[in-house]
């Protein structure tokens, strides 16, 4: 569990740091894939003889990898806030023909939305990665775990 959580958590940290600079909503699709991979490689690194243990370890690996994603997403949101800022948000809205007022009027709204969206999406990503980590553990059990368990029981 530790190896897969560190590997996928590190990858998720870097990925979420980069992707959050564009939009944190893009992480939701990647969360599903990373959770399943974290759960599956938990079964590869630490095979167990029982299905329940495989799923529990995989869910924990997905959870810890999700924490890595949370940290990357927070750093990405901070960088996004300083690079784009309320001025950049006003320019984006104006380019679409929407009048939102001056950057000073937009500032409190911008920082509130940035903080709340980062918090909500980060927590949702952790839950998704834990759930899909459990799915990855179940998939490992169905594809590989049964075979290794069956061969250990036959030996007398």
CSV table of C-alpha atoms in Angstrom, one decimal:
chain,number,residue,atom,x,y,z
A,1,UNK,CA,0.0,0.0,0.0
A,2,UNK,CA,2.8,2.4,0.9
A,3,UNK,CA,4.6,2.0,-2.4
A,4,UNK,CA,1.6,2.5,-4.6
A,5,UNK,CA,0.4,5.4,-2.5
A,6,UNK,CA,3.7,7.1,-2.8
A,7,UNK,CA,4.1,6.5,-6.5
A,8,UNK,CA,0.6,7.5,-7.5
A,9,UNK,CA,0.5,10.2,-4.8
A,10,UNK,CA,3.7,11.8,-6.2
A,11,UNK,CA,2.4,11.5,-9.8
A,12,UNK,CA,-1.0,13.0,-8.7
A,13,UNK,CA,0.8,15.8,-6.9
A,14,UNK,CA,2.7,16.9,-10.0
A,15,UNK,CA,-0.3,16.3,-12.3
A,16,UNK,CA,-2.7,18.3,-10.1
A,17,UNK,CA,-0.2,21.1,-9.7
A,18,UNK,CA,0.0,21.6,-13.4
A,19,UNK,CA,-3.6,20.9,-14.3
A,20,UNK,CA,-5.0,23.2,-11.6
A,21,UNK,CA,-3.2,26.1,-13.3
A,22,UNK,CA,-5.6,25.6,-16.1
A,23,UNK,CA,-8.8,24.5,-14.3
A,24,UNK,CA,-9.3,22.3,-11.2
A,25,UNK,CA,-12.4,20.8,-12.9
A,26,UNK,CA,-10.1,18.9,-15.3
A,27,UNK,CA,-8.8,16.8,-12.4
A,28,UNK,CA,-12.1,14.9,-12.0
A,29,UNK,CA,-11.4,12.7,-15.0
A,30,UNK,CA,-7.8,12.0,-14.0
A,31,UNK,CA,-8.9,11.1,-10.4
A,32,UNK,CA,-10.9,8.1,-11.6
A,33,UNK,CA,-7.9,6.7,-13.5
A,34,UNK,CA,-5.4,7.4,-10.8
A,35,UNK,CA,-7.6,5.8,-8.1
A,36,UNK,CA,-8.0,2.6,-10.1
A,37,UNK,CA,-4.3,2.4,-10.9
A,38,UNK,CA,-3.4,3.0,-7.2
A,39,UNK,CA,-5.6,0.2,-6.1
A,40,UNK,CA,-4.5,-2.2,-8.8
A,41,UNK,CA,-0.8,-1.7,-8.2
A,42,UNK,CA,-1.4,-2.1,-4.4
A,43,UNK,CA,-2.4,-5.7,-5.3
A,44,UNK,CA,0.7,-6.1,-7.4
A,45,UNK,CA,3.1,-4.8,-4.7
A,46,UNK,CA,1.4,-6.3,-1.7
A,47,UNK,CA,-0.7,-9.3,-2.7
A,48,UNK,CA,-3.1,-10.7,-0.1
A,49,UNK,CA,-4.9,-14.0,0.2
A,50,UNK,CA,-8.3,-12.5,1.0
A,51,UNK,CA,-10.5,-10.3,-1.2
A,52,UNK,CA,-11.6,-8.1,1.7
A,53,UNK,CA,-8.0,-7.2,2.6
A,54,UNK,CA,-7.1,-6.5,-1.0
A,55,UNK,CA,-10.0,-4.0,-1.3
A,56,UNK,CA,-9.2,-2.4,2.1
A,57,UNK,CA,-5.5,-1.9,1.3
A,58,UNK,CA,-6.4,-0.6,-2.2
A,59,UNK,CA,-8.9,1.9,-0.8
A,60,UNK,CA,-6.2,3.2,1.7
A,61,UNK,CA,-3.7,3.5,-1.1
A,62,UNK,CA,-6.3,5.5,-3.2
A,63,UNK,CA,-7.0,7.7,-0.1
A,64,UNK,CA,-3.3,8.5,0.5
A,65,UNK,CA,-2.7,9.1,-3.2
A,66,UNK,CA,-5.7,11.5,-3.1
A,67,UNK,CA,-4.0,13.4,-0.3
A,68,UNK,CA,-1.0,13.9,-2.6
A,69,UNK,CA,-3.4,15.2,-5.2
A,70,UNK,CA,-4.9,17.6,-2.6
A,71,UNK,CA,-1.6,19.1,-1.7
A,72,UNK,CA,-0.7,19.6,-5.4
A,73,UNK,CA,-4.1,21.1,-6.1
A,74,UNK,CA,-3.7,23.6,-3.2
A,75,UNK,CA,-0.3,24.7,-4.5
A,76,UNK,CA,-1.7,24.9,-8.0
A,77,UNK,CA,-4.6,27.1,-6.9
A,78,UNK,CA,-2.2,29.4,-5.0
A,79,UNK,CA,-0.1,29.8,-8.1
A,80,UNK,CA,-3.2,30.3,-10.3
A,81,UNK,CA,-4.4,33.0,-7.9
A,82,UNK,CA,-1.2,34.9,-8.1
A,83,UNK,CA,-0.6,34.4,-11.8
A,84,UNK,CA,-4.2,35.1,-13.0
A,85,UNK,CA,-5.7,37.1,-10.2
A,86,UNK,CA,-8.8,39.1,-10.4
A,87,UNK,CA,-7.4,41.2,-13.3
A,88,UNK,CA,-6.9,38.1,-15.4
A,89,UNK,CA,-10.4,36.9,-14.6
A,90,UNK,CA,-11.9,40.2,-15.6
A,91,UNK,CA,-10.0,40.0,-18.9
A,92,UNK,CA,-11.3,36.5,-19.6
A,93,UNK,CA,-14.9,37.5,-18.9
A,94,UNK,CA,-14.6,40.6,-21.0
A,95,UNK,CA,-13.2,38.5,-23.9
A,96,UNK,CA,-16.4,36.6,-23.9
A,97,UNK,CA,-18.5,39.8,-23.9
A,98,UNK,CA,-19.5,39.7,-20.3
A,99,UNK,CA,-19.2,42.8,-18.2
A,100,UNK,CA,-18.2,42.0,-14.6
A,101,UNK,CA,-17.0,45.4,-13.4
A,102,UNK,CA,-13.5,46.4,-12.4
A,103,UNK,CA,-10.9,44.1,-10.9
A,104,UNK,CA,-11.3,45.7,-7.5
A,105,UNK,CA,-15.0,44.8,-7.5
A,106,UNK,CA,-14.1,41.3,-8.7
A,107,UNK,CA,-11.4,40.7,-6.1
A,108,UNK,CA,-13.4,39.4,-3.1
A,109,UNK,CA,-15.6,37.2,-5.4
A,110,UNK,CA,-12.5,35.8,-7.2
A,111,UNK,CA,-10.7,34.8,-4.0
A,112,UNK,CA,-13.8,33.3,-2.4
A,113,UNK,CA,-14.6,31.2,-5.5
A,114,UNK,CA,-11.0,30.1,-5.8
A,115,UNK,CA,-10.8,29.0,-2.2
A,116,UNK,CA,-14.2,27.3,-2.0
A,117,UNK,CA,-13.8,25.5,-5.4
A,118,UNK,CA,-10.4,24.2,-4.5
A,119,UNK,CA,-11.6,22.9,-1.1
A,120,UNK,CA,-14.7,21.2,-2.5
A,121,UNK,CA,-13.0,19.7,-5.5
A,122,UNK,CA,-10.0,18.5,-3.4
A,123,UNK,CA,-12.2,16.7,-0.9
A,124,UNK,CA,-14.3,15.2,-3.6
A,125,UNK,CA,-11.2,14.0,-5.4
A,126,UNK,CA,-10.0,12.3,-2.2
A,127,UNK,CA,-13.3,10.4,-1.8
A,128,UNK,CA,-13.3,9.5,-5.5
A,129,UNK,CA,-9.7,8.2,-5.4
A,130,UNK,CA,-10.4,6.1,-2.3
A,131,UNK,CA,-13.5,4.6,-3.9
A,132,UNK,CA,-11.9,3.9,-7.2
A,133,UNK,CA,-8.8,2.6,-5.4
A,134,UNK,CA,-11.1,0.0,-3.8
A,135,UNK,CA,-12.4,-0.8,-7.3
A,136,UNK,CA,-8.8,-1.2,-8.5
A,137,UNK,CA,-8.2,-3.6,-5.7
A,138,UNK,CA,-11.3,-5.6,-6.6
A,139,UNK,CA,-10.1,-5.7,-10.3
A,140,UNK,CA,-6.7,-6.9,-9.2
A,141,UNK,CA,-8.4,-9.6,-7.1
A,142,UNK,CA,-10.6,-10.7,-10.0
A,143,UNK,CA,-7.7,-10.8,-12.5
A,144,UNK,CA,-4.8,-12.0,-10.4
A,145,UNK,CA,-5.7,-12.5,-6.8
A,146,UNK,CA,-7.9,-15.5,-7.3
A,147,UNK,CA,-5.3,-17.4,-9.2
A,148,UNK,CA,-2.6,-16.8,-6.6
A,149,UNK,CA,-5.0,-17.7,-3.8
A,150,UNK,CA,-6.1,-20.9,-5.7
A,151,UNK,CA,-2.6,-22.1,-6.1
A,152,UNK,CA,-1.7,-21.6,-2.4
A,153,UNK,CA,-4.7,-23.7,-1.3
A,154,UNK,CA,-4.0,-26.7,-3.5
A,155,UNK,CA,-0.5,-27.3,-2.1
A,156,UNK,CA,-0.7,-30.0,0.6
